[in-house]
Coordinates of C-alpha atoms and ligand atoms in Angstrom, one line a residue:
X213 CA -36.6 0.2 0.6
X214 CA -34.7 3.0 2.2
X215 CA -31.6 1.2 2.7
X216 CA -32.0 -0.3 -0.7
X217 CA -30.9 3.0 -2.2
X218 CA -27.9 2.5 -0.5
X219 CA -26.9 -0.9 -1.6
X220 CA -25.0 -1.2 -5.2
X221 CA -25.0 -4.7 -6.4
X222 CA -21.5 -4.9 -7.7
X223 CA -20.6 -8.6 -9.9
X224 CA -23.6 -10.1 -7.5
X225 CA -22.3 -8.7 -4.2
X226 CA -24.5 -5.7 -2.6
X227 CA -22.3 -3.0 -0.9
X228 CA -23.3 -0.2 0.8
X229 CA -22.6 2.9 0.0
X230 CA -22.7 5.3 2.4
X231 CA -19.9 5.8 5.5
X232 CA -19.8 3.8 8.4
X233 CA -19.1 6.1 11.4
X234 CA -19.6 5.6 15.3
X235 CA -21.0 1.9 14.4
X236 CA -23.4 3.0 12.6
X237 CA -24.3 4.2 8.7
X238 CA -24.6 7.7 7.5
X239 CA -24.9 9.5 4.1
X240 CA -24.2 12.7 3.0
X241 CA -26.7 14.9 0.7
X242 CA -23.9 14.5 -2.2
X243 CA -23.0 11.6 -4.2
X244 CA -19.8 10.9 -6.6
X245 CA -20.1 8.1 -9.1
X246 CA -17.3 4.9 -8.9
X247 CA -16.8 3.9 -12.3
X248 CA -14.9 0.4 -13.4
X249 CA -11.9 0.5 -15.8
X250 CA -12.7 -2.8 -17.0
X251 CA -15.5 -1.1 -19.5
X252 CA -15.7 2.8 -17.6
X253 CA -19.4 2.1 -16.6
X254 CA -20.7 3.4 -13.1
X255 CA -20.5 1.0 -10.2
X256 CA -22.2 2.9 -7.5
X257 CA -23.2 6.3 -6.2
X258 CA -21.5 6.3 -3.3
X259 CA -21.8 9.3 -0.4
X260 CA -19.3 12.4 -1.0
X261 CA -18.2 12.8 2.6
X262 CA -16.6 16.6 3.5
X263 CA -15.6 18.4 6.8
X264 CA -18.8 17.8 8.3
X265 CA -18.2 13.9 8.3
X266 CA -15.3 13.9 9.1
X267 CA -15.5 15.9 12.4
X268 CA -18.4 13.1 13.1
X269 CA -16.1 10.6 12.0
X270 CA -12.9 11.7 14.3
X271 CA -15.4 12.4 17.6
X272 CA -16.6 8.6 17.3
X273 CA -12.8 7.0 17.0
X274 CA -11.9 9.3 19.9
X275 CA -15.2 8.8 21.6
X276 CA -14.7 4.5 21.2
X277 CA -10.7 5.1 22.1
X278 CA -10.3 5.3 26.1
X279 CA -12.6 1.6 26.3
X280 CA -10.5 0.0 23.4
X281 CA -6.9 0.7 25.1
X282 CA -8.0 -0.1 28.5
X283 CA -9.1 -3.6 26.3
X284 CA -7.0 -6.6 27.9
X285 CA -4.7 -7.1 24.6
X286 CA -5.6 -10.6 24.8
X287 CA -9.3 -9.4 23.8
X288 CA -8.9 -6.8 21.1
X289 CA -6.7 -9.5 19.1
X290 CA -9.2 -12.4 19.4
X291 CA -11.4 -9.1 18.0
X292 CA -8.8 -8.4 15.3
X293 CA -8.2 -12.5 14.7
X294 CA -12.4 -12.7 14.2
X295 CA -12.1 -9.6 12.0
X296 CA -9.1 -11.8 9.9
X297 CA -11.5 -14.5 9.8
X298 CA -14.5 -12.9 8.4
X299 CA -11.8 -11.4 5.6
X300 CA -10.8 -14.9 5.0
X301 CA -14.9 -15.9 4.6
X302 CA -15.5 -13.4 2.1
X303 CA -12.2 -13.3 -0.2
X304 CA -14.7 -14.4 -3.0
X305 CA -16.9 -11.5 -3.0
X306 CA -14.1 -9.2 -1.6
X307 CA -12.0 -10.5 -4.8
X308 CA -15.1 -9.7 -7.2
X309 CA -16.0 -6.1 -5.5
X310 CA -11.7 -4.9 -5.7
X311 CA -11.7 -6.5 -9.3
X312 CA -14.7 -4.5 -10.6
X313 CA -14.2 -1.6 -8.7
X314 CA -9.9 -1.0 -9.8
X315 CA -10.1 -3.5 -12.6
X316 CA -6.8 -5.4 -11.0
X317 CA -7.1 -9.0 -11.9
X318 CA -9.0 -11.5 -9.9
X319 CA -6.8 -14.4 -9.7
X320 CA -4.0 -12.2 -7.8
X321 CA -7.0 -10.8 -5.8
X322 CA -8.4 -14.8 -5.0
X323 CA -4.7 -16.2 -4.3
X324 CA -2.6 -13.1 -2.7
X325 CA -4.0 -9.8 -2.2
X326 CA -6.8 -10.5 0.2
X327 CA -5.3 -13.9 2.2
X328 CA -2.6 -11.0 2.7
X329 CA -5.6 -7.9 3.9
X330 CA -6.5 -11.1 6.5
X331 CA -3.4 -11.8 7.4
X332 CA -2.5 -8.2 8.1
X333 CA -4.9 -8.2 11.2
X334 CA -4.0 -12.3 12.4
X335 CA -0.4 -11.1 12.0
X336 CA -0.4 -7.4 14.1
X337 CA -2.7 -9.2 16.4
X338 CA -0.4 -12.5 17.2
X339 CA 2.7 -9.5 17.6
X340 CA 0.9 -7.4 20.2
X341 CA 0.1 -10.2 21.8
X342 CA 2.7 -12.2 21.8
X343 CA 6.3 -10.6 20.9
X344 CA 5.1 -6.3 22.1
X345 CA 7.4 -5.2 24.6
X346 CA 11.4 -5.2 25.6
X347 CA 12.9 -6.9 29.1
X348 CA 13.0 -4.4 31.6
X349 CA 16.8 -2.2 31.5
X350 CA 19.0 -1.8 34.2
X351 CA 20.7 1.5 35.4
X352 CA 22.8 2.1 38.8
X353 CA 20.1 -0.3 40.1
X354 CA 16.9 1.5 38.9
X355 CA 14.9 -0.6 36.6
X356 CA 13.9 0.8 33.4
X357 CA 10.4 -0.8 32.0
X358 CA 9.4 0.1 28.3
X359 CA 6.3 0.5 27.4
X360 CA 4.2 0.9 23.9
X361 CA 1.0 3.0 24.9
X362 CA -1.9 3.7 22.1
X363 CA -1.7 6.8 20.6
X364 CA -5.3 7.8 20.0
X365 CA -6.5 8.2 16.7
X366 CA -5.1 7.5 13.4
X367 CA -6.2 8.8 10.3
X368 CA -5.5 6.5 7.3
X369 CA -5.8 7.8 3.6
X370 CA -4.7 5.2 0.8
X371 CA -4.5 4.8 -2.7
X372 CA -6.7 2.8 -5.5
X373 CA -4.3 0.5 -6.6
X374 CA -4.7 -2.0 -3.7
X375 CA -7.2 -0.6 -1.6
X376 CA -8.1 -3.1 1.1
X377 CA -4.2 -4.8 1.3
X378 CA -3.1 -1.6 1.6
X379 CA -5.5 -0.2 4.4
X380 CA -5.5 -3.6 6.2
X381 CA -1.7 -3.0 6.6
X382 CA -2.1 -0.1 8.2
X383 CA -5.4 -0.3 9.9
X384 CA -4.2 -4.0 11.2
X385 CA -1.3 -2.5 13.7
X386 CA -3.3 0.6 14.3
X387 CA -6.2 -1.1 16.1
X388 CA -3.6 -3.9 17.8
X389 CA -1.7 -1.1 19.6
X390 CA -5.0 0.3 21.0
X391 CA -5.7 2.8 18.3
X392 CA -9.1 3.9 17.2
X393 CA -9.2 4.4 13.4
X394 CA -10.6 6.8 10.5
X395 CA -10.5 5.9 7.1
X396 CA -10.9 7.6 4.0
X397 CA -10.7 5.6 1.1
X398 CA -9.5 6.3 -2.4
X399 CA -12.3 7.5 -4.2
X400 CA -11.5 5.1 -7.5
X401 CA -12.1 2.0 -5.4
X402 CA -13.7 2.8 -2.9
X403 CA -16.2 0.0 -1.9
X404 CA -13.9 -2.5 -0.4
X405 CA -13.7 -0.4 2.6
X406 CA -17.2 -0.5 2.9
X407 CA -17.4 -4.6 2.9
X408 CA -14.4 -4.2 5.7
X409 CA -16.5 -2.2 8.1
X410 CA -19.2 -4.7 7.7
X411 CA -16.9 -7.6 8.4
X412 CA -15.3 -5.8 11.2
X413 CA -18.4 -5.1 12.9
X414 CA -19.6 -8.9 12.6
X415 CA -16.5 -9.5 14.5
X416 CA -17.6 -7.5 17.0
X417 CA -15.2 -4.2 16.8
X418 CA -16.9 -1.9 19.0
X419 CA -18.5 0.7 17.4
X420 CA -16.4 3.6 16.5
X421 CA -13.2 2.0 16.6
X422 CA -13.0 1.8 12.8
X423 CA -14.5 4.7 10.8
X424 CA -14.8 4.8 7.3
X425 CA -15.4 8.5 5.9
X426 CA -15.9 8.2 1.6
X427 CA -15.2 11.1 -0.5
X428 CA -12.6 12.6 -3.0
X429 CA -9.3 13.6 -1.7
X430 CA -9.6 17.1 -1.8
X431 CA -13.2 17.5 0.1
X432 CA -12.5 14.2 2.7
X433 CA -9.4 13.9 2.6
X434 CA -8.4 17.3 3.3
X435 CA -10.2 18.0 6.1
X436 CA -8.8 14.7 7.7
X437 CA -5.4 15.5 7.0
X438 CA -5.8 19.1 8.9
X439 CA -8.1 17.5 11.7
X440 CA -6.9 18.8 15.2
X441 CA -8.2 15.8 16.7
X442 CA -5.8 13.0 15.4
X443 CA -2.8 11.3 16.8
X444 CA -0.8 9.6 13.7
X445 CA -1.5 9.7 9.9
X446 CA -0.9 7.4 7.9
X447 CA -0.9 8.4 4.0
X448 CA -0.7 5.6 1.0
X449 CA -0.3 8.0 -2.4
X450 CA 1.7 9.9 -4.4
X451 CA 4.8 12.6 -3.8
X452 CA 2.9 15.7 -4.9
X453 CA -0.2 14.5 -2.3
X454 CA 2.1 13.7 -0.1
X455 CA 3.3 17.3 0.1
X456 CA -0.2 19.2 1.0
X457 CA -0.7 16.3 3.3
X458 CA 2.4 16.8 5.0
X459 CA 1.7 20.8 5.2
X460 CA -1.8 20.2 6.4
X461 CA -0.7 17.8 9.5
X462 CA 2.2 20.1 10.1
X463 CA 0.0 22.9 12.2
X464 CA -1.3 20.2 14.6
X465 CA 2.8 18.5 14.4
X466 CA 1.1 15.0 13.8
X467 CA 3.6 12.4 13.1
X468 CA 3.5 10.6 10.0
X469 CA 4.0 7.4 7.8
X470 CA 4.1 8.1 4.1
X471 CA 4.3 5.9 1.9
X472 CA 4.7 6.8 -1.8
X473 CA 5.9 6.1 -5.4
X474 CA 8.7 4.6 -6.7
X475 CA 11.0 4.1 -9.8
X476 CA 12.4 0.9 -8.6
X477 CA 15.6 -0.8 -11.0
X478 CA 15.7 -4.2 -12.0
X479 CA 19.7 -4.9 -12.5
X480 CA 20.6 -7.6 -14.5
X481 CA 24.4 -9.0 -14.9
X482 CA 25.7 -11.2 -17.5
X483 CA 26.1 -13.7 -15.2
X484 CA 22.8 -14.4 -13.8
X485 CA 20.2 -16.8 -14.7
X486 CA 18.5 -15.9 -17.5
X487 CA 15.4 -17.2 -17.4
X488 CA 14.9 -15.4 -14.2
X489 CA 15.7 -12.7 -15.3
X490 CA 13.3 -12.2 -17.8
X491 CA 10.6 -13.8 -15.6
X492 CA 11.2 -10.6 -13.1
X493 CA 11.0 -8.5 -16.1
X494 CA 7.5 -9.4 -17.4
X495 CA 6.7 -10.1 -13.8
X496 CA 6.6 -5.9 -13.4
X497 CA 3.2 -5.6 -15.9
X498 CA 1.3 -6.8 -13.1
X499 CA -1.6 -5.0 -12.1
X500 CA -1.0 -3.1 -15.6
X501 CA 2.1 -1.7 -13.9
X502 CA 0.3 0.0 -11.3
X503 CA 2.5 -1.0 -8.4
X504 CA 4.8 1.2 -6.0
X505 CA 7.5 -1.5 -5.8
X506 CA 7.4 -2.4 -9.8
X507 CA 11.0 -2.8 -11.2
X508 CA 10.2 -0.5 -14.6
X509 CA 13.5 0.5 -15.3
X510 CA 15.4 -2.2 -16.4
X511 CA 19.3 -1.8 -16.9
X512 CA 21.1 -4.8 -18.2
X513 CA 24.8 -5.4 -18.9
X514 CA 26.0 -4.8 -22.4
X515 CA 27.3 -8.0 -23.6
X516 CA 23.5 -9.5 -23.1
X517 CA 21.5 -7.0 -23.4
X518 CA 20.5 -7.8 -26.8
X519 CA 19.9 -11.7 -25.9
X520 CA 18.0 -10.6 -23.0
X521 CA 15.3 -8.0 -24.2
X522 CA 14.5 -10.3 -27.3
X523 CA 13.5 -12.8 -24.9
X524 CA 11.5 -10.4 -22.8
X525 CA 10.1 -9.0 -25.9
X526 CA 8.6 -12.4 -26.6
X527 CA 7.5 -13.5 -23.4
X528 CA 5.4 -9.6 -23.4
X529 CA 4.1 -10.5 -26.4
X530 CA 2.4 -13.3 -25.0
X531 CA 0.7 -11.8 -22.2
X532 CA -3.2 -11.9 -22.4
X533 CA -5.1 -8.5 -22.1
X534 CA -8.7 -8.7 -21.1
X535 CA -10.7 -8.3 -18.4
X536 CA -9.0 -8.9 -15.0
X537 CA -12.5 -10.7 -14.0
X538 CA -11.2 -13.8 -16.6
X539 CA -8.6 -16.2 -15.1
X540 CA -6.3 -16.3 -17.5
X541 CA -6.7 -12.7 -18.1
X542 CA -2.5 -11.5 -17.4
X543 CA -2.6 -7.8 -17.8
X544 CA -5.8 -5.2 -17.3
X545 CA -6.6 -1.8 -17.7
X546 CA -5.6 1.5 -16.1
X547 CA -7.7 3.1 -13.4
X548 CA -9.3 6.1 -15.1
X549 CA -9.3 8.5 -18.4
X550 CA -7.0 11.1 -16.3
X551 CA -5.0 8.2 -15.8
X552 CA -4.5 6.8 -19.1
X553 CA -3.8 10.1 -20.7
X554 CA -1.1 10.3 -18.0
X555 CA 0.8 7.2 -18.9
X556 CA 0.3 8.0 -22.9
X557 CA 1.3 11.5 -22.1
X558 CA 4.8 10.1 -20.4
X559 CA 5.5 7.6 -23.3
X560 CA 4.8 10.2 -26.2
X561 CA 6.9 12.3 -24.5
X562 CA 9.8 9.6 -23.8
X563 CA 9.4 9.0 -27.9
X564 CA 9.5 12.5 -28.5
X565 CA 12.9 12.5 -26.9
X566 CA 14.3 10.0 -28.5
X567 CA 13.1 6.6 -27.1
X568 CA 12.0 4.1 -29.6
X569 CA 8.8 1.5 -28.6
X570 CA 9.4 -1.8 -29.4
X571 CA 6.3 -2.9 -27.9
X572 CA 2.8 -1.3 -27.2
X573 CA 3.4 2.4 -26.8
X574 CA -0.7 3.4 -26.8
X575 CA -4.4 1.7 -26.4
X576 CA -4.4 -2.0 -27.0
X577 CA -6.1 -1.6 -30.6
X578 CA -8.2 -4.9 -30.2
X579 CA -9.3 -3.9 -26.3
X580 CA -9.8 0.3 -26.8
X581 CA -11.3 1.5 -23.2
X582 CA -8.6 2.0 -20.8
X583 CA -6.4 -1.2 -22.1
X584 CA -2.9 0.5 -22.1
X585 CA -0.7 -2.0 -24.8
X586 CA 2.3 -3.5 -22.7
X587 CA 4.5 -1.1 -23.5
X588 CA 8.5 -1.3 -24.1
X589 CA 11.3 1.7 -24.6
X590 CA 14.6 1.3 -25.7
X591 CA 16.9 4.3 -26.2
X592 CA 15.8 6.6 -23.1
X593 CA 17.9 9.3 -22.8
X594 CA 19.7 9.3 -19.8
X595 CA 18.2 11.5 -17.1
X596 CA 15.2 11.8 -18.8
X597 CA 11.1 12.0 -17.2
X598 CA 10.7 8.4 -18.1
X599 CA 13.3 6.9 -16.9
X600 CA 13.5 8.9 -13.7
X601 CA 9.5 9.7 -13.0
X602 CA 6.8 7.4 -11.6
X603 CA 4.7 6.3 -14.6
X604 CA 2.3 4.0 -12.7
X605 CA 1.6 2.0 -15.9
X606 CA 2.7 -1.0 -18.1
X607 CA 6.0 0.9 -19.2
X608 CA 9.4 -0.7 -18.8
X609 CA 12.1 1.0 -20.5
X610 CA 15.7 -1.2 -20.9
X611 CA 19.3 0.8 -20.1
X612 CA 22.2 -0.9 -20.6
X613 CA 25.3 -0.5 -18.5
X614 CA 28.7 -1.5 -18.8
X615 CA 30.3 -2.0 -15.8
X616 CA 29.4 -2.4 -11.7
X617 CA 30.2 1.0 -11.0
X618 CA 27.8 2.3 -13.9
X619 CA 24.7 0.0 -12.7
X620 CA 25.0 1.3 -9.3
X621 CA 25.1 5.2 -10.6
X622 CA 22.5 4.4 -12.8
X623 CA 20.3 2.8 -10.3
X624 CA 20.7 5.2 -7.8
X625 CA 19.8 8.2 -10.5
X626 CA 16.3 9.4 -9.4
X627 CA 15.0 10.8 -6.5
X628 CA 12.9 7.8 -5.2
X629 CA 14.4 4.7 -3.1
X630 CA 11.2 2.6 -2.6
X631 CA 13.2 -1.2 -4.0
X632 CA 15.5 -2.1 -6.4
X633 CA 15.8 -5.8 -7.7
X634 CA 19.2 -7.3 -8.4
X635 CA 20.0 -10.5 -11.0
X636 CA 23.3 -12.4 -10.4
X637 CA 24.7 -15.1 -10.3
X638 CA 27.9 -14.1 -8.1
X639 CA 26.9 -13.6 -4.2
X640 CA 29.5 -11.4 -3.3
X641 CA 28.7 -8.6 -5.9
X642 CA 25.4 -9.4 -5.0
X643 CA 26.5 -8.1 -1.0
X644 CA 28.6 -5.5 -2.7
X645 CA 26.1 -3.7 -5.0
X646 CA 23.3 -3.9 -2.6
X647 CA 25.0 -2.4 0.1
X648 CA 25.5 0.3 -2.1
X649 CA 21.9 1.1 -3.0
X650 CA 20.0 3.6 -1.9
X651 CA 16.0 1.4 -1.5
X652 CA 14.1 0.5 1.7
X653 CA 14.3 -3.0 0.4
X654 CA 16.8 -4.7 -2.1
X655 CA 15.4 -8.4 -3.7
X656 CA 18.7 -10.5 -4.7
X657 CA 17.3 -12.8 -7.4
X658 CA 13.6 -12.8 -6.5
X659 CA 11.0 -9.9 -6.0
X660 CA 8.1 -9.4 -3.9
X661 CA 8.6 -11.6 -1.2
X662 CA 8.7 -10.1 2.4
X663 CA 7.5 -11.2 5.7
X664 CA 4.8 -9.3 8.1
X665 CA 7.7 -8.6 10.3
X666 CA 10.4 -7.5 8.0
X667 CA 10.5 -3.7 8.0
X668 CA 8.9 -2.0 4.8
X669 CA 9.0 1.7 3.4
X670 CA 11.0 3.7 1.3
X671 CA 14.3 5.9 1.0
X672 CA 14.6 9.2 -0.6
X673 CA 11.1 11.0 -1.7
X674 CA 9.6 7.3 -1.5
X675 CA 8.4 8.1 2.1
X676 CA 9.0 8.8 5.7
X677 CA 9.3 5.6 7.8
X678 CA 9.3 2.1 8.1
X679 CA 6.2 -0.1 8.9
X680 CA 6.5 -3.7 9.6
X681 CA 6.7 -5.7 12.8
X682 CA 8.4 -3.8 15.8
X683 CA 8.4 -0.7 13.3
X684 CA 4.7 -0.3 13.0
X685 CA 4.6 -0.4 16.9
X686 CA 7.2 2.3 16.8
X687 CA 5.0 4.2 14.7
X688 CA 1.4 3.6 16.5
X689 CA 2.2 4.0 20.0
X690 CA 4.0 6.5 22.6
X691 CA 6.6 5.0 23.6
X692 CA 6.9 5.2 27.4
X693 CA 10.5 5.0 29.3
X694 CA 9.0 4.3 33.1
X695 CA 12.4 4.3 35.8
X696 CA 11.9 2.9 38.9
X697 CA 14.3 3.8 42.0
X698 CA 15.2 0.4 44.2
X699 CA 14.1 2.3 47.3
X700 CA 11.6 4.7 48.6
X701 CA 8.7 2.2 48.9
X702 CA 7.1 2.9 52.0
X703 CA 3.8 0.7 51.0
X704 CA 0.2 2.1 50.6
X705 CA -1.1 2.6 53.2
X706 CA 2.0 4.0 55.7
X707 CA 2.0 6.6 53.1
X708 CA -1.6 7.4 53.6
X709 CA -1.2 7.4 57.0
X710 CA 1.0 10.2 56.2
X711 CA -1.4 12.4 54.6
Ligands
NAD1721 P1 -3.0 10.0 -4.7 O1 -1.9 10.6 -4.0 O2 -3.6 10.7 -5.9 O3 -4.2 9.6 -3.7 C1 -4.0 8.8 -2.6 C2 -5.1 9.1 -1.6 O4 -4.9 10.5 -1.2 C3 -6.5 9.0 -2.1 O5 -7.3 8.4 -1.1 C4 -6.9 10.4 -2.4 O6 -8.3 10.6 -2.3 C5 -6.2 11.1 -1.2 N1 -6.0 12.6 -1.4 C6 -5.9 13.2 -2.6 N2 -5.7 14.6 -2.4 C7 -5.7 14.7 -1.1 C8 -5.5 15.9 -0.2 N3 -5.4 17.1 -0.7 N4 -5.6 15.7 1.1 C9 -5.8 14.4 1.6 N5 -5.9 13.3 0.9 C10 -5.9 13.5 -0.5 O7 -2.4 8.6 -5.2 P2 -3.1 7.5 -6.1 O8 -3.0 8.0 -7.5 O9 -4.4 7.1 -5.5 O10 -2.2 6.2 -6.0 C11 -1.0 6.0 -6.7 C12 0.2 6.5 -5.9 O11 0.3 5.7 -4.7 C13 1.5 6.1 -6.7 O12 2.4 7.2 -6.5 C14 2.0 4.9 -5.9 O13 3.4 4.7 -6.1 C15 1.6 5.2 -4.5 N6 1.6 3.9 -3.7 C16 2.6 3.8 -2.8 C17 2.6 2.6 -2.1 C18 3.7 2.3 -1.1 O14 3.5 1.4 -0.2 N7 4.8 3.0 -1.1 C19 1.6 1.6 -2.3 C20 0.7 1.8 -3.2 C21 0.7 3.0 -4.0

């Protein structure tokens, strides 16, 4: 009965709702209510951690971390390949809980999203494992041996728009360097990390090795960022939390891996393939836009521009709203009311300036809620808020450009450098423009694809670091230089025997 209270039945699978610190469950006196944007009804009550939590939360990791780096690595991966298992039991009822709680659409959840959460443990686990580590350096005969040691705690804060993928892809290298781990969830979507603990526990993480504080930003968050007693932190948000993050880590000089927004181009050439082309363009109202990586600003050479943006123009028109908890459902809602207003605040403004909508530009009249039309600009002045600010929402506007040196200028004009996508059919300018762009990672006809091991992160105000095979490593462990002389050895015991 008592724990009852605690469990929210969300689309048929019960979550608890409290934190999950030192192996165990714990609630705070205060609540704060998780609402779905499919219809804006409460999910869940769900425990409003603050300071006090925290502090509880940080003692456990550091408490559970001397007995989890001393683990053989051998044993914490089969631990983290257990952990990827259990994920890969439950994508069904991980799928339903993400889907109700951030309204993204099940089918990406089922097929990509949380395969991807399991495979960023099995992945970080196989690479500690297997490839950690560098042959031993030579110099004037000494022997140089490098070494990846844990780094102690890590705090990781991330974002509603993917919750679990993106906390797994942290959390996942964390613990397989030796790390112990707190987690504060976003507070939009916050019960996936609830159904993580539980699955991590089953596999048998000893108990304070992953901690998972709840709460809003400002009241969990906060005090996690400012914590004296973490090692690395590891923030998933936006630039302007990004910046009292970065101030409140600064006093204890804790290193960190942001990784933040984007205003990613999609650059298309007359002489690419079409059809791709505009598959890449519809392609970026996935998850309603909300995506880091998404390719909203599409700038298209002149002498097809027309051509092209009639046939995106149709394919748009054919996406099916709904809710994201249908199949065929293409395109959802946004995450909240503050949210929605945000995105209808940057288009009316873009219109106000000039821009003309030729598709959506408000609510989806048939849907109403927080079902933001897919949404199409034309005529955005040039350096102007929407073509050079993060939206987060189903907005692409189309540019046009006239020549190579033109798309690049144009593409390089704002002050993010998360991706850029590039369309063309000739190779070489394909080498030449994207050597010339300033994005963590460049796609060359295709978008989204990237491996475990590839490194991932952003240029400019898109964030600080690279995470991604050796790179996450780099990030989640001291690295020790140990330089051994070829003499002195006297043995053990002949140097006890000298006192
Ligand atoms: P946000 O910055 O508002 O919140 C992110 C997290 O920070 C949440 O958990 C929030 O509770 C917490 N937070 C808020 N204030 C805080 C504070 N003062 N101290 C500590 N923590 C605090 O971002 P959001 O709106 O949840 O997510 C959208 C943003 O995330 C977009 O800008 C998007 O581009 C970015 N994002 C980036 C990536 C990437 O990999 N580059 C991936 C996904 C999302």
């Amino acid at each position: 009965m008592e724990q009852a209270q605690h469990i929210a039945i969300v689309d048929g699978v019960p979550v608890d709702t409290r934190h999950w610190i030192g192996g165990r469950r714990v609630t705070s006196r205060s609540t704060f209510t998780d609402r779905s944007p499919i219809d804006e009804t409460p999910v869940a009550e769900v425990s409003a951690g603050g300071a006090a939590e925290v502090d509880k939360a940080v003692a456990a990791a550091r408490a559970a971390f001397p007995a989890w780096a001393a683990l053989p690595v051998s044993e914490r991966s089969a631990i983290l390949r257990r952990l990827a298992d259990g994920i890969e039991a439950r994508v069904e009822d991980l799928s339903r809980v993400e889907t109700r709680d951030n309204g993204s659409l099940i089918r990406s959840h089922r097929r990509g999203v949380m395969p991807r959460s399991a495979a960023n443990f099995r992945y970080f686990a196989d690479f500690a494992e297997k490839e950690l580590g560098h042959p031993d350096m030579e110099v004037r005969g000494h022997r140089e041996r490098i070494g990846y040691d844990p780094a102690g705690v890590v705090a990781v804060i991330t974002p509603w728009n993917a919750p679990l993928m993106l906390a797994t892809w942290r959390i996942g290298p964390a613990l397989a360097a030796g790390n112990t781990v707190v987690l504060k969830p976003p507070e939009w979507a916050p019960l996936t990390a609830s159904l993580l603990a539980d699955i991590a526990h089953e596999a048998g993480l000893p108990a304070g090795v992953l901690n998972v504080v709840q709460g809003t930003g400002r009241q969990a968050g906060a005090p996690l960022t400012a914590h004296p007693g973490i090692d690395r932190l590891a923030f998933t948000g936006s630039v302007p939390t990004a910046g009292v993050v970065a101030a409140a880590a600064a006093s204890n000089i804790v290193p960190l891996s942001f990784e933040l927004g984007g205003k990613s181009p999609l650059v298309v050439f007359a002489d690419a393939d079409l059809d791709l082309a505009v598959d890449l363009a519809v392609e970026q109202f996935d998850n309603a836009g909300q995506v880091c990586l998404g390719a909203f600003r599409i700038l298209v050479e002149e002498t097809i521009a027309q051509d092209f943006t009639e046939r995106v123009l149709e394919r748009a028109r054919q996406l099916r709203q709904g809710d994201p908890r249908d199949e065929d459902t293409d395109i959802s809602a946004l995450i909240s009311r503050p949210h929605f207003e945000r995105v209808q605040g940057f288009v009316d403004r873009a219109i106000a300036d000039g821009a003309r909508a030729v598709l959506g530009g408000g609510p989806n009249p048939d849907l109403g809620g927080l079902y933001f039309a897919p949404t199409i600009l034309l005529d955005a002045a040039p350096g102007s808020e929407i073509v050079t600010e993060e939206v987060f929402g189903p907005v692409l506007t189309v540019q046009t450009f006239s020549s190579e040196e033109q798309a690049v200028a144009m593409a390089n004009a704002t002050r993010f450098g998360l991706a850029a996508t590039l369309v063309t059919g000739d190779r070489e300018r394909a080498d030449r423009i994207s050597a010339r762009l300033r994005a963590g990672t460049v796609w060359v006809n295709c978008f989204f694809v990237r491996d475990l091991g590839a490194p991932f992160g952003g240029s400019g105000k898109s964030g600080i670091g690279r995470e991604g095979g050796i790179w996450s490593f780099d990030f989640y462990t001291d690295i020790k230089n140990t330089v051994i002389a070829p003499s002195g050895w006297t043995g053990g015991q002949e140097r006890a025997n000298h006192g």
